[in-house]
Amino acid sequence: MVSSLFRPRGLAALALACSLSSASAEISLLPPLDLSSPALTFRLQPESSNERGVVHVTLQQGERARDVAAAYGVGAAELGVDPDRPQPAGAVLRVPLRSGPQARRLPPGVQVYRARAGDTLEKIARRFQMSSLALVSANLERQSLDDLSIGEEIFVPSMSQGLVVRLKDGQDLLQLSRYYGADVVEVARVNAINSPTEVGVGDYVLLPGVQATRHMNELLERRERAQENERRREALARYERYVAYQKGVERRRLQAKYEAQARFERYQRWLRSPERVALQEKYDRQARYQQDLARRAQEKAAALAQAENEKAVTSELQDSALRTPTGVLRRAAFHGGDVSWPMRNFRLTSRFGERDIEFHQQFFHGGIDLAAPYGTPIYAATAGVIHQSGHGDYGLNVWVGSGNAMLIYGHMSRTAVTSGQRVERGQLLGYVGCTGVCTGPHLHFEVRIDNTPVDPIGLLP
Ligand SMILES: [Zn+2]
């Protein structure tokens, strides 16, 4: 085996490397630009004949798989060992070289970073402690500083910084180096190239020290334009939202106006409608009827008072067996059976016909008021049938028909019977309250015989 150990110097060395590349050769290379670590020596070997696309590399003391991977321009993970752990000297690494139409050669030290959510070129540059310009120079195909899709490949030069260029048809290393004013030997060294034929169309080469200043400025300008467009789009969208809002406000205002007008017209039509005229007439009739009722009740009360006076005078002269305490009514006039007091404990606060409170001054007091604590039970004074149980003339009231009489229990807080029900004398009807026109909890107890209010006292024991 012919063994040769040298560092390439200038074109002559490149030519020599070229002539040697067909034979088995051991070539020593410095890791590009990394002056802090000791020189590493790799034996770049031609592909073995029995397995195409693969070279076997024998490691020396202290060498890491990562350095081998960088030297051959393959991913560190492709070597199948921990890339950062020193392997024992003499270990043989199997290095798969890319081949086929998709094959591409990356310069040594150029790592592939896969973009994550939210990445920009600037963020990635910061993460690898390099300038945005250096990162842009390594990624000339990027057309934007932003808008990286997740998983997109970004080249990160970890050893030597410069322009990373993909060779196009008709381009070669010498031509590119000359065009960008880069030293071709330095280019060969940084790219670990022994022969110009090692790189071809589609391969990437690093031109050390060259910066893509113009491309960077273009990207910055492009971003500025994009941001300006975005600002304009936002302003336009805001304006359109405002116009739509104003249209909505105007539409709602007109709608409200039309609705108010329509309501007014409906009301006007209703005022002239036969239903409304009929209703008005009905109200008027009711009002006249009620006025008439009140007038008749007053007349009747006056007549009763007159009769009472006359009776009082005559009764003085008569046997008092059939005389009632008030003298208004004889028991014989009622055909409804026995009558008892509707409550056990109470205070008589207003008598029949009295005008003691404001309400009774306006309307003839047709019954007696029995005051008792709120909730005191009220019992049926006579047996009978419930004609009404609910809200009516005397707040929450119960009307019990009994013989030729109607007994009214008013101002209850709660009733205990329902209309149509039959009750016995002494049965619970409800409880004392103060519903309706009322100044304190009491029972308004009224008896009407043949539709005429009479003094209940005359019937009670
Ligand atoms: Zn009363």
PDB file of C-alpha atoms in Angstrom, residues 73-317:
ATOM      1  CA  GLY A  73     -19.797  15.362   4.473  1.00  0.00           C
ATOM      2  CA  VAL A  74     -22.291  12.870   5.849  1.00  0.00           C
ATOM      3  CA  GLY A  75     -24.622  13.165   8.814  1.00  0.00           C
ATOM      4  CA  ALA A  76     -23.066  12.193  12.143  1.00  0.00           C
ATOM      5  CA  ALA A  77     -26.043   9.947  12.902  1.00  0.00           C
ATOM      6  CA  GLU A  78     -25.438   7.880   9.784  1.00  0.00           C
ATOM      7  CA  LEU A  79     -22.327   6.224  11.185  1.00  0.00           C
ATOM      8  CA  GLY A  80     -24.270   4.104  13.659  1.00  0.00           C
ATOM      9  CA  VAL A  81     -22.183   5.029  16.748  1.00  0.00           C
ATOM     10  CA  ASP A  82     -22.371   7.799  19.342  1.00  0.00           C
ATOM     11  CA  PRO A  83     -20.911  10.681  17.310  1.00  0.00           C
ATOM     12  CA  ASP A  84     -19.347  12.438  20.310  1.00  0.00           C
ATOM     13  CA  ARG A  85     -17.777   9.525  22.149  1.00  0.00           C
ATOM     14  CA  PRO A  86     -14.137   8.744  21.278  1.00  0.00           C
ATOM     15  CA  GLN A  87     -13.931   5.311  19.734  1.00  0.00           C
ATOM     16  CA  PRO A  88     -11.064   2.897  20.453  1.00  0.00           C
ATOM     17  CA  ALA A  89      -8.135   3.255  18.093  1.00  0.00           C
ATOM     18  CA  GLY A  90      -8.325   0.830  15.175  1.00  0.00           C
ATOM     19  CA  ALA A  91     -12.122   0.772  15.150  1.00  0.00           C
ATOM     20  CA  VAL A  92     -13.463   0.717  11.622  1.00  0.00           C
ATOM     21  CA  LEU A  93     -16.368   3.023  10.815  1.00  0.00           C
ATOM     22  CA  ARG A  94     -18.590   2.252   7.884  1.00  0.00           C
ATOM     23  CA  VAL A  95     -19.278   5.599   6.165  1.00  0.00           C
ATOM     24  CA  PRO A  96     -22.183   5.516   3.678  1.00  0.00           C
ATOM     25  CA  LEU A  97     -21.599   8.068   0.923  1.00  0.00           C
ATOM     26  CA  ARG A  98     -24.597   9.499  -0.840  1.00  0.00           C
ATOM     27  CA  SER A  99     -25.128   8.369  -4.380  1.00  0.00           C
ATOM     28  CA  GLY A 100     -27.783   8.495  -7.052  1.00  0.00           C
ATOM     29  CA  PRO A 101     -29.567  11.468  -8.633  1.00  0.00           C
ATOM     30  CA  GLN A 102     -30.501  13.004  -5.225  1.00  0.00           C
ATOM     31  CA  ALA A 103     -26.969  12.758  -3.969  1.00  0.00           C
ATOM     32  CA  ARG A 104     -25.494  15.980  -2.714  1.00  0.00           C
ATOM     33  CA  ARG A 105     -22.260  16.714  -1.055  1.00  0.00           C
ATOM     34  CA  LEU A 106     -22.237  19.116   1.877  1.00  0.00           C
ATOM     35  CA  PRO A 107     -19.037  20.890   2.863  1.00  0.00           C
ATOM     36  CA  PRO A 108     -17.450  19.533   6.057  1.00  0.00           C
ATOM     37  CA  GLY A 109     -18.789  21.176   9.186  1.00  0.00           C
ATOM     38  CA  VAL A 110     -22.032  22.267   7.513  1.00  0.00           C
ATOM     39  CA  GLN A 111     -24.814  20.854   9.629  1.00  0.00           C
ATOM     40  CA  VAL A 112     -28.434  20.591   8.681  1.00  0.00           C
ATOM     41  CA  TYR A 113     -30.807  22.195  11.114  1.00  0.00           C
ATOM     42  CA  ARG A 114     -34.489  21.491  10.775  1.00  0.00           C
ATOM     43  CA  ALA A 115     -36.664  24.568  11.326  1.00  0.00           C
ATOM     44  CA  ARG A 116     -39.092  24.461  14.261  1.00  0.00           C
ATOM     45  CA  ALA A 117     -42.339  26.335  14.795  1.00  0.00           C
ATOM     46  CA  GLY A 118     -41.712  30.067  15.151  1.00  0.00           C
ATOM     47  CA  ASP A 119     -38.184  29.988  13.756  1.00  0.00           C
ATOM     48  CA  THR A 120     -36.727  32.821  11.698  1.00  0.00           C
ATOM     49  CA  LEU A 121     -33.256  32.942  10.220  1.00  0.00           C
ATOM     50  CA  GLU A 122     -32.305  35.511  12.885  1.00  0.00           C
ATOM     51  CA  LYS A 123     -33.474  33.255  15.719  1.00  0.00           C
ATOM     52  CA  ILE A 124     -31.544  30.302  14.328  1.00  0.00           C
ATOM     53  CA  ALA A 125     -28.427  32.476  13.909  1.00  0.00           C
ATOM     54  CA  ARG A 126     -28.712  33.585  17.542  1.00  0.00           C
ATOM     55  CA  ARG A 127     -29.156  30.001  18.652  1.00  0.00           C
ATOM     56  CA  PHE A 128     -25.859  29.030  16.956  1.00  0.00           C
ATOM     57  CA  GLN A 129     -24.113  32.242  18.029  1.00  0.00           C
ATOM     58  CA  MET A 130     -23.481  33.535  14.579  1.00  0.00           C
ATOM     59  CA  SER A 131     -24.523  36.613  12.597  1.00  0.00           C
ATOM     60  CA  SER A 132     -27.655  36.606  10.465  1.00  0.00           C
ATOM     61  CA  LEU A 133     -25.448  37.545   7.516  1.00  0.00           C
ATOM     62  CA  ALA A 134     -23.311  34.428   8.032  1.00  0.00           C
ATOM     63  CA  LEU A 135     -26.424  32.241   8.153  1.00  0.00           C
ATOM     64  CA  VAL A 136     -27.948  33.876   5.089  1.00  0.00           C
ATOM     65  CA  SER A 137     -24.641  33.375   3.243  1.00  0.00           C
ATOM     66  CA  ALA A 138     -24.905  29.649   3.941  1.00  0.00           C
ATOM     67  CA  ASN A 139     -28.518  29.526   2.754  1.00  0.00           C
ATOM     68  CA  LEU A 140     -28.622  31.420  -0.545  1.00  0.00           C
ATOM     69  CA  GLU A 141     -31.737  29.575  -1.722  1.00  0.00           C
ATOM     70  CA  ARG A 142     -33.805  31.081   1.082  1.00  0.00           C
ATOM     71  CA  GLN A 143     -36.021  33.801  -0.346  1.00  0.00           C
ATOM     72  CA  SER A 144     -37.216  35.165   2.999  1.00  0.00           C
ATOM     73  CA  LEU A 145     -35.835  35.841   6.465  1.00  0.00           C
ATOM     74  CA  ASP A 146     -39.133  34.639   7.910  1.00  0.00           C
ATOM     75  CA  ASP A 147     -41.794  32.153   6.813  1.00  0.00           C
ATOM     76  CA  LEU A 148     -39.759  29.034   7.497  1.00  0.00           C
ATOM     77  CA  SER A 149     -41.823  25.890   7.264  1.00  0.00           C
ATOM     78  CA  ILE A 150     -41.422  23.386  10.057  1.00  0.00           C
ATOM     79  CA  GLY A 151     -38.784  20.770   9.202  1.00  0.00           C
ATOM     80  CA  GLU A 152     -37.247  22.904   6.474  1.00  0.00           C
ATOM     81  CA  GLU A 153     -33.484  22.372   6.115  1.00  0.00           C
ATOM     82  CA  ILE A 154     -31.213  25.212   7.117  1.00  0.00           C
ATOM     83  CA  PHE A 155     -27.452  24.890   6.632  1.00  0.00           C
ATOM     84  CA  VAL A 156     -25.475  25.855   9.694  1.00  0.00           C
ATOM     85  CA  PRO A 157     -21.725  26.148   9.045  1.00  0.00           C
ATOM     86  CA  SER A 158     -20.141  25.075  12.311  1.00  0.00           C
ATOM     87  CA  MET A 159     -16.467  25.278  11.461  1.00  0.00           C
ATOM     88  CA  SER A 160     -15.782  27.785   8.723  1.00  0.00           C
ATOM     89  CA  GLN A 161     -18.164  30.550   7.672  1.00  0.00           C
ATOM     90  CA  GLY A 162     -18.700  31.683   4.136  1.00  0.00           C
ATOM     91  CA  LEU A 163     -20.883  31.377   1.064  1.00  0.00           C
ATOM     92  CA  VAL A 164     -22.485  27.941   0.583  1.00  0.00           C
ATOM     93  CA  VAL A 165     -23.087  27.565  -3.167  1.00  0.00           C
ATOM     94  CA  ARG A 166     -24.710  24.722  -5.051  1.00  0.00           C
ATOM     95  CA  LEU A 167     -22.844  23.864  -8.233  1.00  0.00           C
ATOM     96  CA  LYS A 168     -24.926  24.325 -11.350  1.00  0.00           C
ATOM     97  CA  ASP A 169     -24.448  22.797 -14.739  1.00  0.00           C
ATOM     98  CA  GLY A 170     -21.333  24.245 -16.350  1.00  0.00           C
ATOM     99  CA  GLN A 171     -19.910  25.564 -13.073  1.00  0.00           C
ATOM    100  CA  ASP A 172     -16.802  24.223 -11.428  1.00  0.00           C
ATOM    101  CA  LEU A 173     -14.874  24.963  -8.294  1.00  0.00           C
ATOM    102  CA  LEU A 174     -12.101  26.995  -9.993  1.00  0.00           C
ATOM    103  CA  GLN A 175     -14.594  29.198 -11.815  1.00  0.00           C
ATOM    104  CA  LEU A 176     -16.642  29.793  -8.638  1.00  0.00           C
ATOM    105  CA  SER A 177     -13.549  30.579  -6.544  1.00  0.00           C
ATOM    106  CA  ARG A 178     -12.326  33.031  -9.149  1.00  0.00           C
ATOM    107  CA  TYR A 179     -15.769  34.671  -9.451  1.00  0.00           C
ATOM    108  CA  TYR A 180     -16.069  35.242  -5.704  1.00  0.00           C
ATOM    109  CA  GLY A 181     -12.376  36.072  -5.286  1.00  0.00           C
ATOM    110  CA  ALA A 182     -11.730  33.121  -2.967  1.00  0.00           C
ATOM    111  CA  ASP A 183      -8.408  31.299  -2.727  1.00  0.00           C
ATOM    112  CA  VAL A 184      -8.954  27.995  -4.523  1.00  0.00           C
ATOM    113  CA  VAL A 185      -6.565  26.077  -2.244  1.00  0.00           C
ATOM    114  CA  GLU A 186      -8.349  27.425   0.837  1.00  0.00           C
ATOM    115  CA  VAL A 187     -11.616  26.429  -0.822  1.00  0.00           C
ATOM    116  CA  ALA A 188     -10.259  22.914  -1.415  1.00  0.00           C
ATOM    117  CA  ARG A 189      -9.013  22.690   2.146  1.00  0.00           C
ATOM    118  CA  VAL A 190     -12.231  23.916   3.750  1.00  0.00           C
ATOM    119  CA  ASN A 191     -14.303  21.609   1.594  1.00  0.00           C
ATOM    120  CA  ALA A 192     -11.939  18.643   2.181  1.00  0.00           C
ATOM    121  CA  ILE A 193     -11.631  18.171  -1.542  1.00  0.00           C
ATOM    122  CA  ASN A 194      -8.698  16.219  -2.939  1.00  0.00           C
ATOM    123  CA  SER A 195      -9.732  16.451  -6.541  1.00  0.00           C
ATOM    124  CA  PRO A 196     -11.922  18.926  -8.456  1.00  0.00           C
ATOM    125  CA  THR A 197     -13.795  15.901  -9.772  1.00  0.00           C
ATOM    126  CA  GLU A 198     -15.046  15.056  -6.296  1.00  0.00           C
ATOM    127  CA  VAL A 199     -17.621  17.802  -6.558  1.00  0.00           C
ATOM    128  CA  GLY A 200     -20.155  18.012  -9.326  1.00  0.00           C
ATOM    129  CA  VAL A 201     -23.478  19.516 -10.276  1.00  0.00           C
ATOM    130  CA  GLY A 202     -25.833  19.562  -7.275  1.00  0.00           C
ATOM    131  CA  ASP A 203     -23.062  19.473  -4.673  1.00  0.00           C
ATOM    132  CA  TYR A 204     -22.644  22.283  -2.171  1.00  0.00           C
ATOM    133  CA  VAL A 205     -19.298  23.980  -1.677  1.00  0.00           C
ATOM    134  CA  LEU A 206     -18.304  26.487   0.956  1.00  0.00           C
ATOM    135  CA  LEU A 207     -16.472  29.605  -0.194  1.00  0.00           C
ATOM    136  CA  PRO A 208     -14.781  30.705   3.019  1.00  0.00           C
ATOM    137  CA  GLY A 209     -14.815  34.370   3.979  1.00  0.00           C
ATOM    138  CA  VAL A 210     -17.358  35.351   1.302  1.00  0.00           C
ATOM    139  CA  GLN A 211     -20.499  37.070   2.581  1.00  0.00           C
ATOM    140  CA  ALA A 212     -23.822  37.373   0.777  1.00  0.00           C
ATOM    141  CA  THR A 213     -24.213  41.056   1.643  1.00  0.00           C
ATOM    142  CA  ARG A 214     -26.296  41.920  -1.399  1.00  0.00           C
ATOM    143  CA  HIS A 215     -28.601  38.919  -0.929  1.00  0.00           C
ATOM    144  CA  MET A 216     -29.028  39.827   2.742  1.00  0.00           C
ATOM    145  CA  ASN A 217     -29.989  43.409   1.791  1.00  0.00           C
ATOM    146  CA  GLU A 218     -32.474  42.070  -0.723  1.00  0.00           C
ATOM    147  CA  LEU A 219     -34.040  39.862   1.958  1.00  0.00           C
ATOM    148  CA  LEU A 220     -34.227  42.806   4.358  1.00  0.00           C
ATOM    149  CA  GLU A 221     -35.844  44.979   1.670  1.00  0.00           C
ATOM    150  CA  ARG A 222     -38.246  42.172   0.815  1.00  0.00           C
ATOM    151  CA  ARG A 223     -39.215  41.886   4.482  1.00  0.00           C
ATOM    152  CA  GLU A 224     -39.709  45.656   4.724  1.00  0.00           C
ATOM    153  CA  ARG A 225     -41.971  45.551   1.663  1.00  0.00           C
ATOM    154  CA  ALA A 226     -43.906  42.577   3.069  1.00  0.00           C
ATOM    155  CA  GLN A 227     -44.398  44.369   6.385  1.00  0.00           C
ATOM    156  CA  GLU A 228     -45.514  47.520   4.608  1.00  0.00           C
ATOM    157  CA  ASN A 229     -47.991  45.476   2.555  1.00  0.00           C
ATOM    158  CA  GLU A 230     -49.224  43.809   5.737  1.00  0.00           C
ATOM    159  CA  ARG A 231     -49.708  47.226   7.379  1.00  0.00           C
ATOM    160  CA  ARG A 232     -51.656  48.413   4.334  1.00  0.00           C
ATOM    161  CA  ARG A 233     -53.772  45.252   4.340  1.00  0.00           C
ATOM    162  CA  GLU A 234     -54.554  45.709   8.021  1.00  0.00           C
ATOM    163  CA  ALA A 235     -55.436  49.372   7.588  1.00  0.00           C
ATOM    164  CA  LEU A 236     -57.734  48.475   4.687  1.00  0.00           C
ATOM    165  CA  ALA A 237     -59.357  45.670   6.683  1.00  0.00           C
ATOM    166  CA  ARG A 238     -59.890  48.066   9.619  1.00  0.00           C
ATOM    167  CA  TYR A 239     -61.448  50.636   7.290  1.00  0.00           C
ATOM    168  CA  GLU A 240     -63.728  47.991   5.763  1.00  0.00           C
ATOM    169  CA  ARG A 241     -64.805  46.798   9.204  1.00  0.00           C
ATOM    170  CA  TYR A 242     -65.556  50.416  10.142  1.00  0.00           C
ATOM    171  CA  VAL A 243     -67.635  50.974   6.973  1.00  0.00           C
ATOM    172  CA  ALA A 244     -69.534  47.733   7.620  1.00  0.00           C
ATOM    173  CA  TYR A 245     -70.129  48.807  11.234  1.00  0.00           C
ATOM    174  CA  GLN A 246     -71.426  52.205  10.139  1.00  0.00           C
ATOM    175  CA  LYS A 247     -73.724  50.539   7.622  1.00  0.00           C
ATOM    176  CA  GLY A 248     -75.015  48.258  10.393  1.00  0.00           C
ATOM    177  CA  VAL A 249     -75.648  51.221  12.710  1.00  0.00           C
ATOM    178  CA  GLU A 250     -77.544  53.094   9.995  1.00  0.00           C
ATOM    179  CA  ARG A 251     -79.526  49.982   9.074  1.00  0.00           C
ATOM    180  CA  ARG A 252     -80.533  49.388  12.706  1.00  0.00           C
ATOM    181  CA  ARG A 253     -81.491  53.063  13.111  1.00  0.00           C
ATOM    182  CA  LEU A 254     -83.757  52.960  10.030  1.00  0.00           C
ATOM    183  CA  GLN A 255     -85.181  49.603  11.117  1.00  0.00           C
ATOM    184  CA  ALA A 256     -86.099  51.039  14.544  1.00  0.00           C
ATOM    185  CA  LYS A 257     -87.703  54.058  12.855  1.00  0.00           C
ATOM    186  CA  TYR A 258     -89.770  51.891  10.493  1.00  0.00           C
ATOM    187  CA  GLU A 259     -90.856  49.662  13.367  1.00  0.00           C
ATOM    188  CA  ALA A 260     -91.919  52.641  15.503  1.00  0.00           C
ATOM    189  CA  GLN A 261     -93.900  54.020  12.541  1.00  0.00           C
ATOM    190  CA  ALA A 262     -95.513  50.607  11.941  1.00  0.00           C
ATOM    191  CA  ARG A 263     -96.446  50.307  15.642  1.00  0.00           C
ATOM    192  CA  PHE A 264     -97.981  53.784  15.572  1.00  0.00           C
ATOM    193  CA  GLU A 265    -100.008  52.943  12.459  1.00  0.00           C
ATOM    194  CA  ARG A 266    -101.192  49.650  13.998  1.00  0.00           C
ATOM    195  CA  TYR A 267    -102.285  51.584  17.088  1.00  0.00           C
ATOM    196  CA  GLN A 268    -104.125  54.148  14.942  1.00  0.00           C
ATOM    197  CA  ARG A 269    -105.921  51.356  13.057  1.00  0.00           C
ATOM    198  CA  TRP A 270    -106.834  49.675  16.356  1.00  0.00           C
ATOM    199  CA  LEU A 271    -108.266  52.931  17.764  1.00  0.00           C
ATOM    200  CA  ARG A 272    -110.697  53.048  14.805  1.00  0.00           C
ATOM    201  CA  SER A 273    -111.421  49.299  14.819  1.00  0.00           C
ATOM    202  CA  PRO A 274    -114.925  47.955  15.612  1.00  0.00           C
ATOM    203  CA  GLU A 275    -113.411  45.705  18.347  1.00  0.00           C
ATOM    204  CA  ARG A 276    -111.946  48.680  20.138  1.00  0.00           C
ATOM    205  CA  VAL A 277    -115.170  50.699  19.815  1.00  0.00           C
ATOM    206  CA  ALA A 278    -117.126  47.710  21.184  1.00  0.00           C
ATOM    207  CA  LEU A 279    -114.662  47.336  24.046  1.00  0.00           C
ATOM    208  CA  GLN A 280    -114.925  51.023  24.913  1.00  0.00           C
ATOM    209  CA  GLU A 281    -118.694  50.749  24.977  1.00  0.00           C
ATOM    210  CA  LYS A 282    -118.462  47.691  27.218  1.00  0.00           C
ATOM    211  CA  TYR A 283    -116.200  49.595  29.649  1.00  0.00           C
ATOM    212  CA  ASP A 284    -118.600  52.516  29.673  1.00  0.00           C
ATOM    213  CA  ARG A 285    -121.570  50.226  30.350  1.00  0.00           C
ATOM    214  CA  GLN A 286    -119.692  48.553  33.207  1.00  0.00           C
ATOM    215  CA  ALA A 287    -118.770  51.894  34.750  1.00  0.00           C
ATOM    216  CA  ARG A 288    -122.394  53.063  34.561  1.00  0.00           C
ATOM    217  CA  TYR A 289    -123.570  49.761  36.063  1.00  0.00           C
ATOM    218  CA  GLN A 290    -121.129  50.035  38.959  1.00  0.00           C
ATOM    219  CA  GLN A 291    -122.110  53.622  39.653  1.00  0.00           C
ATOM    220  CA  ASP A 292    -125.726  52.472  39.647  1.00  0.00           C
ATOM    221  CA  LEU A 293    -124.942  49.614  42.075  1.00  0.00           C
ATOM    222  CA  ALA A 294    -123.193  51.964  44.489  1.00  0.00           C
ATOM    223  CA  ARG A 295    -126.057  54.445  44.361  1.00  0.00           C
ATOM    224  CA  ARG A 296    -128.616  51.691  45.058  1.00  0.00           C
ATOM    225  CA  ALA A 297    -126.543  50.269  47.932  1.00  0.00           C
ATOM    226  CA  GLN A 298    -126.377  53.722  49.513  1.00  0.00           C
ATOM    227  CA  GLU A 299    -130.107  54.207  49.103  1.00  0.00           C
ATOM    228  CA  LYS A 300    -130.766  50.803  50.616  1.00  0.00           C
ATOM    229  CA  ALA A 301    -128.466  51.524  53.556  1.00  0.00           C
ATOM    230  CA  ALA A 302    -130.208  54.811  54.159  1.00  0.00           C
ATOM    231  CA  ALA A 303    -133.572  53.035  54.065  1.00  0.00           C
ATOM    232  CA  LEU A 304    -132.283  50.356  56.463  1.00  0.00           C
ATOM    233  CA  ALA A 305    -130.964  52.987  58.833  1.00  0.00           C
ATOM    234  CA  GLN A 306    -134.336  54.681  58.671  1.00  0.00           C
ATOM    235  CA  ALA A 307    -136.120  51.383  59.380  1.00  0.00           C
ATOM    236  CA  GLU A 308    -133.735  50.674  62.252  1.00  0.00           C
ATOM    237  CA  ASN A 309    -134.542  54.003  63.838  1.00  0.00           C
ATOM    238  CA  GLU A 310    -138.230  53.389  63.498  1.00  0.00           C
ATOM    239  CA  LYS A 311    -137.907  49.839  64.885  1.00  0.00           C
ATOM    240  CA  ALA A 312    -135.794  51.039  67.795  1.00  0.00           C
ATOM    241  CA  VAL A 313    -138.562  53.395  68.698  1.00  0.00           C
ATOM    242  CA  THR A 314    -141.317  50.798  68.432  1.00  0.00           C
ATOM    243  CA  SER A 315    -139.295  47.926  69.961  1.00  0.00           C
ATOM    244  CA  GLU A 316    -139.108  49.835  73.209  1.00  0.00           C
ATOM    245  CA  LEU A 317    -142.760  49.225  73.471  1.00  0.00           C
TER     246      LEU A 317
END
